[in-house]
Tab-separated table of C-alpha atoms and ligand atoms in Angstrom:
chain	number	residue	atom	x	y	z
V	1	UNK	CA	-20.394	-33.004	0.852
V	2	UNK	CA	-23.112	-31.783	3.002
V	3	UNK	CA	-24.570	-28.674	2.530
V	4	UNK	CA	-25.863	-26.841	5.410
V	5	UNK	CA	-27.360	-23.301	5.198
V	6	UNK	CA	-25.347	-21.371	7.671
V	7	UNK	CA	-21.297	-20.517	7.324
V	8	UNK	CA	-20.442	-21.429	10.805
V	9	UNK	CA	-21.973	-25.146	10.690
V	10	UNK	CA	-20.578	-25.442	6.937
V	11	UNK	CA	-17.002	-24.432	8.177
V	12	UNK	CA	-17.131	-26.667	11.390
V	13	UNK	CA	-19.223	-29.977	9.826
V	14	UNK	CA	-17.808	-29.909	6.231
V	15	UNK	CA	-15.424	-33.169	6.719
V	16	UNK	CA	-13.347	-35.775	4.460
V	17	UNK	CA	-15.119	-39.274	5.043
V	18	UNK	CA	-14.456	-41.197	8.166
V	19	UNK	CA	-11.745	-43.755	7.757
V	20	UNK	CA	-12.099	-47.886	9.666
V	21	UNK	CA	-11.091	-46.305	12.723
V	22	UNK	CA	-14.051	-43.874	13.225
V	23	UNK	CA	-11.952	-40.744	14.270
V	24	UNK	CA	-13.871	-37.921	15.330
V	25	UNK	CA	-11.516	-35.320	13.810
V	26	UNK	CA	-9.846	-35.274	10.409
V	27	UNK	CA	-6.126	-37.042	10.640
V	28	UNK	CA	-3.708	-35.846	8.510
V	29	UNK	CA	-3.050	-38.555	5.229
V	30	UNK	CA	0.838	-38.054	5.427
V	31	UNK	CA	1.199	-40.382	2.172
V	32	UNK	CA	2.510	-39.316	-1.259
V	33	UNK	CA	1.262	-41.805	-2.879
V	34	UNK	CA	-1.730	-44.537	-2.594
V	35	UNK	CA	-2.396	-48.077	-4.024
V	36	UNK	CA	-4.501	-49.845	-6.436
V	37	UNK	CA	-6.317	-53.015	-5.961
V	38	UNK	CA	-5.037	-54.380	-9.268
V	39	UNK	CA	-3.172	-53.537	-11.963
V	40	UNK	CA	-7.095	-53.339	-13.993
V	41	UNK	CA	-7.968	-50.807	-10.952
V	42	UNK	CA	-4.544	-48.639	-11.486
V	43	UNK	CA	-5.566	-48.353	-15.294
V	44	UNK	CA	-8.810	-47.284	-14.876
V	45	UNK	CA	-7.480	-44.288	-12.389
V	46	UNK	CA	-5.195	-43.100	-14.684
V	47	UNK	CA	-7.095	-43.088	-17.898
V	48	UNK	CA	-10.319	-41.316	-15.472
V	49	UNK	CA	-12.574	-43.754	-15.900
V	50	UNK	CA	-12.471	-44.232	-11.853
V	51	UNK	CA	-12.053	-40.891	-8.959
V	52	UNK	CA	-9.735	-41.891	-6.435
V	53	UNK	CA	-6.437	-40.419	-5.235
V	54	UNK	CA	-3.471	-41.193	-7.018
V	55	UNK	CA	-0.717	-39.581	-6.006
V	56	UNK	CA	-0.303	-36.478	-3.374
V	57	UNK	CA	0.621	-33.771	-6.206
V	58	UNK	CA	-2.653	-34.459	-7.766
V	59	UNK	CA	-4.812	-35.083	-4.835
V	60	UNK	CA	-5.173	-36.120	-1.725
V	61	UNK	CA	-7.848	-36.339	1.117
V	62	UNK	CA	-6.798	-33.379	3.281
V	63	UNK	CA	-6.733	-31.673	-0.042
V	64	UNK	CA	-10.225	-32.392	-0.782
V	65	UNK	CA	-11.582	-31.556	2.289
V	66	UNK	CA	-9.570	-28.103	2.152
V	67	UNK	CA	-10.980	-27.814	-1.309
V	68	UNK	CA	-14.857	-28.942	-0.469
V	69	UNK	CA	-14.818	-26.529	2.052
V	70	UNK	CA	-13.435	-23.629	0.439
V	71	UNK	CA	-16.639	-24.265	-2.650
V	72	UNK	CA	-19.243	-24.509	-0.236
V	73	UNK	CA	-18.129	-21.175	1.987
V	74	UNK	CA	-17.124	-18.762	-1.525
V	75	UNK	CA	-20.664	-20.558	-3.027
V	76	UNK	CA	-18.197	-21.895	-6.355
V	77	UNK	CA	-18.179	-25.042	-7.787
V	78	UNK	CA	-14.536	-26.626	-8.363
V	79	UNK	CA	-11.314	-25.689	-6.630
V	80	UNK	CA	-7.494	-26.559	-6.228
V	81	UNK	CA	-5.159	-25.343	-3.569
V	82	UNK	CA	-1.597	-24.437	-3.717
V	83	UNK	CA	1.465	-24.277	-1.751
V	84	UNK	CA	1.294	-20.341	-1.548
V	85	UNK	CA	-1.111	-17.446	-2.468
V	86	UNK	CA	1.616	-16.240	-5.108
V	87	UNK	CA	1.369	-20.208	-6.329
V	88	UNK	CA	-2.259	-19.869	-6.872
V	89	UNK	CA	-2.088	-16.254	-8.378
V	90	UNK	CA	0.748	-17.664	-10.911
V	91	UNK	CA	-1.267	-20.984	-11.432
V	92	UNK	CA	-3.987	-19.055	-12.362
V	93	UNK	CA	-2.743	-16.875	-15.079
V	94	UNK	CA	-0.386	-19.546	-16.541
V	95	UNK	CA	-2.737	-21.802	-17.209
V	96	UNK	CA	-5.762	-19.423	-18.593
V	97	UNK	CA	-3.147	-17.148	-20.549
V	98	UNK	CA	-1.231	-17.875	-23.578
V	99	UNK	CA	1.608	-15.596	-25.043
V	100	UNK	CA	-0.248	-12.081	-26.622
V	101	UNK	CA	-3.227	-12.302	-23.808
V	102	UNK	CA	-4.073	-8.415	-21.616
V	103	UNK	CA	-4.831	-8.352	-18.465
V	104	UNK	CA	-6.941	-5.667	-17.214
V	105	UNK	CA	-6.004	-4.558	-13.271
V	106	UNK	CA	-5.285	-1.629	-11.147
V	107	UNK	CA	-2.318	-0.618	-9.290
V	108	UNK	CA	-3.177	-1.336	-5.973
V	109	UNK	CA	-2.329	-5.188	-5.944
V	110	UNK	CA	-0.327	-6.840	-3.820
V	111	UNK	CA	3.535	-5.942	-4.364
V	112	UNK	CA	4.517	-10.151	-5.450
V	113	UNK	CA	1.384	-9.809	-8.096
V	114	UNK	CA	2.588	-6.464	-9.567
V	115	UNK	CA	6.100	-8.046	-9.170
V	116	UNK	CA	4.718	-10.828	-11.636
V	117	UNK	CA	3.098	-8.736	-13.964
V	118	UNK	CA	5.358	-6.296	-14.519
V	119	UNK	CA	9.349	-8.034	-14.538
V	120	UNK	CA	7.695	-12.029	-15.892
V	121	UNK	CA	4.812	-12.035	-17.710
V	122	UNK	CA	6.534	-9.781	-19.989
V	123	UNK	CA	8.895	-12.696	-20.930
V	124	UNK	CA	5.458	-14.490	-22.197
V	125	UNK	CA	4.098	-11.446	-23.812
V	126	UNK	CA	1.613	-11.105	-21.327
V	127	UNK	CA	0.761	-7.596	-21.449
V	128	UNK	CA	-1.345	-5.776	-18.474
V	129	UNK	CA	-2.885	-1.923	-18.043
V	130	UNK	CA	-3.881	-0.631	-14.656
V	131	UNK	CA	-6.981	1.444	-14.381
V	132	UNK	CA	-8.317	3.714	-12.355
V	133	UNK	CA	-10.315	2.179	-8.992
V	134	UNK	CA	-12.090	5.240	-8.913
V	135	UNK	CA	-13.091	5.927	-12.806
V	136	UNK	CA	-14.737	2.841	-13.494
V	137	UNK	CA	-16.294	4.190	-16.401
V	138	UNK	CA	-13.092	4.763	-18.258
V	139	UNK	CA	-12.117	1.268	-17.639
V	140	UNK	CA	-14.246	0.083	-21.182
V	141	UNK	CA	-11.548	2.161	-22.927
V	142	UNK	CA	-8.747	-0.220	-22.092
V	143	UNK	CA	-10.277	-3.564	-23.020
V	144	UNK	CA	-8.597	-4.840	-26.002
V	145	UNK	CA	-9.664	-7.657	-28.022
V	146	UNK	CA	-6.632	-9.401	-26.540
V	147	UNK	CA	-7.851	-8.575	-23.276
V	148	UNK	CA	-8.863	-12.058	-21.316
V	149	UNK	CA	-8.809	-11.202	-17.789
V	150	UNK	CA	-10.026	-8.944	-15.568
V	151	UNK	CA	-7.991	-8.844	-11.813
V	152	UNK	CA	-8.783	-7.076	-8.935
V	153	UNK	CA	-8.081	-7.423	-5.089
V	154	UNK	CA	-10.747	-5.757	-2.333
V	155	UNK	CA	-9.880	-4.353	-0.024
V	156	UNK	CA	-6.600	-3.769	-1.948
V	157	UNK	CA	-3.379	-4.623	0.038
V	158	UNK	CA	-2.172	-2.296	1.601
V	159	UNK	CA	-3.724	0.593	0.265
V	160	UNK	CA	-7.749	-0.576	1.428
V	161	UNK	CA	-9.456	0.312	-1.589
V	162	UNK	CA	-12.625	-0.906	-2.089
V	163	UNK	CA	-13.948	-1.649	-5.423
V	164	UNK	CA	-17.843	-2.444	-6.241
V	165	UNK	CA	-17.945	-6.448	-7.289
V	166	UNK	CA	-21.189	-5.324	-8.663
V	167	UNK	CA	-20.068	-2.952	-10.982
V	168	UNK	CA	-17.059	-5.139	-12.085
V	169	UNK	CA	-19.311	-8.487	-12.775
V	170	UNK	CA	-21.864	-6.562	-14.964
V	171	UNK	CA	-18.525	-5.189	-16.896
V	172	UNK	CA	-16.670	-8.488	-17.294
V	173	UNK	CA	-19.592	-10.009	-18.392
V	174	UNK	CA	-20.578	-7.451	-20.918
V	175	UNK	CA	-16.639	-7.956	-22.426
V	176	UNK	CA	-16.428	-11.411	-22.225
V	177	UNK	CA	-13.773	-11.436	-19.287
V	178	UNK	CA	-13.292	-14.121	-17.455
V	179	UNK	CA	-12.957	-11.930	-13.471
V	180	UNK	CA	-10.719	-13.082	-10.903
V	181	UNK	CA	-10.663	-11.369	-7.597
V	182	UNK	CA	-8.553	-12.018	-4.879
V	183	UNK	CA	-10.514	-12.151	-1.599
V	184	UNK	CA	-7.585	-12.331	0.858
V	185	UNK	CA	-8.016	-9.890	2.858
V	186	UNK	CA	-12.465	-10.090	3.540
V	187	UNK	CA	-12.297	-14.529	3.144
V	188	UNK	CA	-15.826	-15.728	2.507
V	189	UNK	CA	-17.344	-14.630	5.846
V	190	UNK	CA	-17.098	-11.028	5.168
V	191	UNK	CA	-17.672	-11.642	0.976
V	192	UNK	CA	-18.773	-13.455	-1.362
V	193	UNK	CA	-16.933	-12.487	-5.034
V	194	UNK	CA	-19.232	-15.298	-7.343
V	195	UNK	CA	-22.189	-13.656	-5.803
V	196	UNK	CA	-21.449	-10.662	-7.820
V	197	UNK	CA	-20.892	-12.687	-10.910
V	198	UNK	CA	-16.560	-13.408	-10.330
V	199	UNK	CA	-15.500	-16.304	-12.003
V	200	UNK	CA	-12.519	-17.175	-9.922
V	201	UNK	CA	-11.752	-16.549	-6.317
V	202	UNK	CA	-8.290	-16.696	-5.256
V	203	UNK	CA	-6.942	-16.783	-1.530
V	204	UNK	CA	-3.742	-16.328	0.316
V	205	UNK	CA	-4.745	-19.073	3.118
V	206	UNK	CA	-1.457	-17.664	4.884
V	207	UNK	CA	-3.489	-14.702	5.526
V	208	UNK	CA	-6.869	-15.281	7.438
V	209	UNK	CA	-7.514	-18.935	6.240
V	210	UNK	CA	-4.988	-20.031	8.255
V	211	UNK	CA	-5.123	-17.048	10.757
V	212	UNK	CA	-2.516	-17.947	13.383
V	213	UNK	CA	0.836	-17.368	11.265
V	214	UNK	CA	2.143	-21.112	10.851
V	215	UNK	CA	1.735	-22.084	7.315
V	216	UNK	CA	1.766	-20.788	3.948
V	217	UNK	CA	-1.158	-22.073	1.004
V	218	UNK	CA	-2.962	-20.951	-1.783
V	219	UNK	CA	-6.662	-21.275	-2.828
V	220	UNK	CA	-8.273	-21.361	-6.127
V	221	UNK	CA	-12.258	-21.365	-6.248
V	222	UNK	CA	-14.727	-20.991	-9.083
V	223	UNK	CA	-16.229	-22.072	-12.487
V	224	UNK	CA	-15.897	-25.712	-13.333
V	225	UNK	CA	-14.381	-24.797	-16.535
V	226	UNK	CA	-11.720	-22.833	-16.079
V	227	UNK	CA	-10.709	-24.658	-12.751
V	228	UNK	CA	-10.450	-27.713	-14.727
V	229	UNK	CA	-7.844	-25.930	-16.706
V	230	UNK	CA	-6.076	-24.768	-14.217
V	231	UNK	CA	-6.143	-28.227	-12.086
V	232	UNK	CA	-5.002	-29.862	-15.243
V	233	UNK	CA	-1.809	-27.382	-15.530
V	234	UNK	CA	-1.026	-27.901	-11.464
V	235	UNK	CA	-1.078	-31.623	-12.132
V	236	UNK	CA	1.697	-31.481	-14.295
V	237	UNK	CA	3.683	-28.442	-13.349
V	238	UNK	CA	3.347	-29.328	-9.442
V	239	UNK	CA	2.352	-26.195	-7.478
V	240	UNK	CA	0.549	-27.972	-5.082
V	241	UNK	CA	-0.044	-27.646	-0.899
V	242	UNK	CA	1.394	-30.426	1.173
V	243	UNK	CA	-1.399	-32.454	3.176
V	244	UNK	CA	0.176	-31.080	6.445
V	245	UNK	CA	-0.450	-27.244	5.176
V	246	UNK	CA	-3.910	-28.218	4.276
V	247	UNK	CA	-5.357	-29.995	7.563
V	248	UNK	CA	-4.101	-27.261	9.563
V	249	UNK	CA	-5.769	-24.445	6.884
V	250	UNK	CA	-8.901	-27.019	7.065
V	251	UNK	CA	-9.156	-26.886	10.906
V	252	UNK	CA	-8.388	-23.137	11.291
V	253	UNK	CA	-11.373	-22.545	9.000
V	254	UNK	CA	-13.701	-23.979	11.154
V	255	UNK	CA	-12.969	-20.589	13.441
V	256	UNK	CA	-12.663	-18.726	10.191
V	257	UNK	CA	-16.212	-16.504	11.628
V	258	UNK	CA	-15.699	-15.940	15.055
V	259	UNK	CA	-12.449	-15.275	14.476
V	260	UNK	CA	-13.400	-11.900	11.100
V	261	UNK	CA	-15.822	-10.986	13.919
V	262	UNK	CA	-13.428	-10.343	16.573
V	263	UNK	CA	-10.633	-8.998	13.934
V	264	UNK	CA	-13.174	-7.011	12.515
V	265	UNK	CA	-14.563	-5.705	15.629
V	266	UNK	CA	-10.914	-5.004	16.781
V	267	UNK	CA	-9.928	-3.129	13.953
V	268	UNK	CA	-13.342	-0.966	13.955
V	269	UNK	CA	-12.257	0.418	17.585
V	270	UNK	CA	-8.642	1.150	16.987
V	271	UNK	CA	-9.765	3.060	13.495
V	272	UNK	CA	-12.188	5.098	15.360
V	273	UNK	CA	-9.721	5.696	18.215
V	274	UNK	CA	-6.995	6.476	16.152
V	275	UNK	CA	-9.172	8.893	13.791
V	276	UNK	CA	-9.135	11.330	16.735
V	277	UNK	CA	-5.207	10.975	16.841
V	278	UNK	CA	-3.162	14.430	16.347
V	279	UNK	CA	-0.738	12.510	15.553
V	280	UNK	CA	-2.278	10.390	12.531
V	281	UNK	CA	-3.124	12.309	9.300
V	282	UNK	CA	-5.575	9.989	7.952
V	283	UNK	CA	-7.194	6.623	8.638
V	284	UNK	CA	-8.198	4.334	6.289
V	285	UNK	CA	-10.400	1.485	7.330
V	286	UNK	CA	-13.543	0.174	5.044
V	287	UNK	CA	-16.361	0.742	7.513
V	288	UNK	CA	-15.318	4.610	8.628
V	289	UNK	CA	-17.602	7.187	7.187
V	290	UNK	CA	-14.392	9.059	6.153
V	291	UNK	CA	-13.466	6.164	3.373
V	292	UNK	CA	-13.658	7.328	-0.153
V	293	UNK	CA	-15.345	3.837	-1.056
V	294	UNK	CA	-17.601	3.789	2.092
V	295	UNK	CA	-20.924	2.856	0.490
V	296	UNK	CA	-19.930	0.061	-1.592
V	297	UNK	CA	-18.013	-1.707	1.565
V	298	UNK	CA	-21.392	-1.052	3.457
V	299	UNK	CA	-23.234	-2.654	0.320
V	300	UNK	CA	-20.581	-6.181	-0.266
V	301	UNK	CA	-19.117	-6.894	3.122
V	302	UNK	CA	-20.439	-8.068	5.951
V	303	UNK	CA	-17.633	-6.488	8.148
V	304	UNK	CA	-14.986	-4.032	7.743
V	305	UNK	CA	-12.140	-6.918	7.870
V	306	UNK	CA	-9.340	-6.693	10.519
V	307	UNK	CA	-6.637	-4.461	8.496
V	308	UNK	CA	-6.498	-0.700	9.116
V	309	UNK	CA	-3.301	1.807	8.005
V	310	UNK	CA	-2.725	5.572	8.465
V	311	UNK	CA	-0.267	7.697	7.908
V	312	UNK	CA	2.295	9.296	10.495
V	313	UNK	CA	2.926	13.117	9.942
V	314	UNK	CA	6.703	13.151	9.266
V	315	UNK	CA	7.187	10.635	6.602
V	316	UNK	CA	9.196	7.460	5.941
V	317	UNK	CA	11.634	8.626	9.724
V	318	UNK	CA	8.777	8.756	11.556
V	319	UNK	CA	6.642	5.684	10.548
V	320	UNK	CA	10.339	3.661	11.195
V	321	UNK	CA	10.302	5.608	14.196
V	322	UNK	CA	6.846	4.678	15.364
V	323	UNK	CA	7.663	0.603	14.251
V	324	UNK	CA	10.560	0.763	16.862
V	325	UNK	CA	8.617	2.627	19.390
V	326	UNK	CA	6.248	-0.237	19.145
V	327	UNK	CA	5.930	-2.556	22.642
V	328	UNK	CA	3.440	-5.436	22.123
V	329	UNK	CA	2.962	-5.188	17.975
V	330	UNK	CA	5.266	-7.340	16.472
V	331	UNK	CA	7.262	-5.944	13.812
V	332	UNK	CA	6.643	-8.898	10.772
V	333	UNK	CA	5.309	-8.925	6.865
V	334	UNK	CA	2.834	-11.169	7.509
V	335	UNK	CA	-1.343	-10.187	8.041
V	336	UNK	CA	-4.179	-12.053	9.741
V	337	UNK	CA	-2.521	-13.465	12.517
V	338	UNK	CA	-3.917	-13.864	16.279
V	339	UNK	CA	-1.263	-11.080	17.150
V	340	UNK	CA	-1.090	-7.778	16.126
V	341	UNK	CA	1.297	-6.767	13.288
V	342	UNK	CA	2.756	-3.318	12.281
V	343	UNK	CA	4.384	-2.699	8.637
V	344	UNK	CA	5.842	0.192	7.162
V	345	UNK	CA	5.813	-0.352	3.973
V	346	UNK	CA	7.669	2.585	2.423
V	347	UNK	CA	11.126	1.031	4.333
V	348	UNK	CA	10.709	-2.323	3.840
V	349	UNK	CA	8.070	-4.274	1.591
V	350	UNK	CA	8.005	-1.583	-1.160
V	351	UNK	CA	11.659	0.278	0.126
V	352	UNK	CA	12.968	-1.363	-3.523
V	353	UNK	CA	10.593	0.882	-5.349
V	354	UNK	CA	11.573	5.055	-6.066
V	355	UNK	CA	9.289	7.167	-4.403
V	356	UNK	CA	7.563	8.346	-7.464
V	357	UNK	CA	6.873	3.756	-8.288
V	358	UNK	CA	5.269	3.871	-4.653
V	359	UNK	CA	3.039	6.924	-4.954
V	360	UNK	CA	1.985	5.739	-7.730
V	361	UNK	CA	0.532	1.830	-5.944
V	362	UNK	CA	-0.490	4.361	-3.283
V	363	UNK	CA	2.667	3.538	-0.729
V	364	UNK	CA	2.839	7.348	1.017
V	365	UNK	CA	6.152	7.843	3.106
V	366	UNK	CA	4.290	7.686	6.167
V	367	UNK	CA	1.700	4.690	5.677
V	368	UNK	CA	1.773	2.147	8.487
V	369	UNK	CA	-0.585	-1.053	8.484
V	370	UNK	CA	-1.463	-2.205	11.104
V	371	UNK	CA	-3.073	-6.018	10.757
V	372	UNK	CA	-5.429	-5.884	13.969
V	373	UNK	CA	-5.368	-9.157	16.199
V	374	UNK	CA	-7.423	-10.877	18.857
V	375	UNK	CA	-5.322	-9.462	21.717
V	376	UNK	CA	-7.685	-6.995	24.103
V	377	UNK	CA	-8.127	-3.850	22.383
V	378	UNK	CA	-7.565	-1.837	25.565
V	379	UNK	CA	-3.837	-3.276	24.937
V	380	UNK	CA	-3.967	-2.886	21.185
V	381	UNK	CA	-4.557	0.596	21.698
V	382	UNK	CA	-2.478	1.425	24.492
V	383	UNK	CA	0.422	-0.015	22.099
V	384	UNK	CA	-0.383	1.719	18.918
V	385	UNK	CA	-1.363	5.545	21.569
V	386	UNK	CA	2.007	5.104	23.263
V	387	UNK	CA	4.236	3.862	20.176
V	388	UNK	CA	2.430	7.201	18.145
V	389	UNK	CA	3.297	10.002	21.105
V	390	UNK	CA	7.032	8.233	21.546
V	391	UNK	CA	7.421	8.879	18.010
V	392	UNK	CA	6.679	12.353	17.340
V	393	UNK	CA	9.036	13.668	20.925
F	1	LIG	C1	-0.011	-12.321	1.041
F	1	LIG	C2	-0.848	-12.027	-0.127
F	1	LIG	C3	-0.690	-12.730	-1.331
F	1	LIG	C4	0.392	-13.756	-1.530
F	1	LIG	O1	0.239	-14.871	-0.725
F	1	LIG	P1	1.449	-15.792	-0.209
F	1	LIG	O2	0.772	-16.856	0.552
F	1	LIG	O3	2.344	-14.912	0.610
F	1	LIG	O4	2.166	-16.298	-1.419
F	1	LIG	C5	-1.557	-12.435	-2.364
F	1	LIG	N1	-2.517	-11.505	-2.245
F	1	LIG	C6	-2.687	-10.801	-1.103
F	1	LIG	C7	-3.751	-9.769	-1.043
F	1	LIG	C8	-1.858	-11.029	-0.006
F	1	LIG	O5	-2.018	-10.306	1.107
């Protein structure tokens, strides 16, 4: 593939080869499987003396493009994708990990990772120790020599903490870790993990990737060698994204930038505005002065990202309060759609966990998130001001 040296033309030129009828834009290779010339040419595929696609679980050409793209905007050199972010996630771990491995992580992960780490991995004997994200320098204490990975999400979902990629590729290199970040909620236009010496980039391309809340997929970007594990573990255990998923993820990337600027820019406005909120007890949101991890978002990210939460005075009543006083926000679990979306966390994603389990991921009663979209912020804010003083009569 082409290599161009800006993100924008890379996202909108990066393209699977033209087929006989010269289309202009990528079609979609609805096919599970494709055909050899001869029965010489279907050997030759299958013991890899030949590329080629074989058969739609192991690749496919709206795959590849997906795939192509994703290297050349996170800078990495091999990738897979997957039919969901917790498929890549899982992928990921399975196939690096065997049975007495440590995993080094923190708690603020996303609640499905946590999920997987705490109730299954245990049935592998896949242990895991979360560390502080604001003591990194009693993270060394915790690294056992059974200790293979190091896992970390920034911003963290929901809680928005920021942790310095810096910092953590010096460490995993110094211990041998192999570092694995997931980069859903900046996507390679606000960061770039490898730059900072991350081995593996993962993506929910639900999120952002996609961007306008149609299909679920899963992205897995980074060194040759461990991708080629993991791509030889999805062959055979069949996590992989259907062609349809992919050409729409594909396309939606090509808006992937203007679309973080305008989220971004969004989201910047309604922190500020809501910082001045009586209402509101704190805002979090990567680029406001006030965040405890201020200079090292200033330092790795391009933009502040499009999520923002803060917390409503009365607790878990009056953030469900505030959700039903909501107008125009739509009330969903999803993030990084065109539209605005509002989650309370503490009475529905994490409502499973005791109070004391959600402190402790950083899940306060009150904490709303708010998942800023390309709407007009003049209505954005009218929402969130009105939804914020119904709440609190
Ligand atoms: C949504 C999400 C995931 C899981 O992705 P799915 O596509 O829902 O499986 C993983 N990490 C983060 C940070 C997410 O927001």
């Amino acid at each position: 593939m082409k290599k161009y040296k800006n993100f924008e033309t890379q996202a909108v030129r990066t393209q699977t080869p033209r087929t006989a009828q010269k289309e202009h834009s990528t079609p979609m290779f609805l096919t599970s499987s494709f055909m050899f010339d001869d029965a010489e040419d279907m050997r030759a595929m299958f013991a890899d003396e030949k590329t080629g696609n074989i058969y739609s679980r192991f690749s496919n050409p709206n795959l590849t493009e997906l795939i192509d793209k994703m290297n050349l905007l996170e800078g990495t050199e091999a990738g897979l994708t997957t039919a969901t972010g917790m498929a890549a996630i899982f992928t990921t771990f399975a196939a690096l990990l065997n049975s007495g491995d440590h995993i080094l992580s923190c708690r603020s992960i996303f609640g499905s990772t946590h999920t997987v780490f705490g109730k299954f991995f245990p049935k592998w004997n896949i242990t895991h120790t979360y560390v502080e994200i604001d003591q990194p320098e009693t993270w060394q204490q915790f690294v056992k020599k059974e200790t293979k990975i190091v896992y970390v999400e920034t911003p963290s979902n929901p809680g928005i903490d920021i942790l310095d990629l810096e910092w953590l590729g010096t460490f995993a290199k110094q211990n041998k870790l192999i570092l694995v970040v997931d980069n859903c909620f900046a996507t390679p236009y606000i960061q770039q993990p490898i730059k900072y010496g991350a081995d593996i980039v993962i993506h929910s391309a639900t999120k952002y990737l996609d961007g306008q809340g149609r299909v679920m997929g899963g992205t897995v970007n980074g060194r040759k060698d461990l991708i080629d594990q993991i791509k030889a573990f999805a062959r055979s255990t069949g996590p992989a994204m259907s062609p349809f998923n992919a050409w729409v993820i594909s396309k939606s990337l090509e808006t992937l930038s203007i679309r973080m600027e305008k989220h971004s820019e969004n989201a910047f406005e309604l922190a500020k505005v809501l910082e001045k909120n009586q209402e509101i007890e704190l805002v979090k949101y990567p680029f406001l002065e006030s965040h405890p991890q201020y200079a090292i978002a200033k330092k790795q990210m391009r933009l502040g990202g499009g999520i923002v939460t803060f917390l409503v005075k009365g607790g878990v009543e009056q953030g469900r309060k505030f959700m039903d006083a909501l107008q125009m926000c739509s009330i969903s679990a999803n993030l990084g759609d065109t539209r605005t979306i509002a989650t309370h966390p503490a009475s529905s994603t994490h409502a499973k966990l005791t109070e004391a389990e959600r402190v402790e991921v950083g899940i306060l009663p009150g904490l709303v998130r708010i998942s800023v979209g390309l709407e007009h912020i003049d209505d954005i804010v009218a929402d969130i001001e009105q939804a914020l003083k119904a709440s609190t009569k």
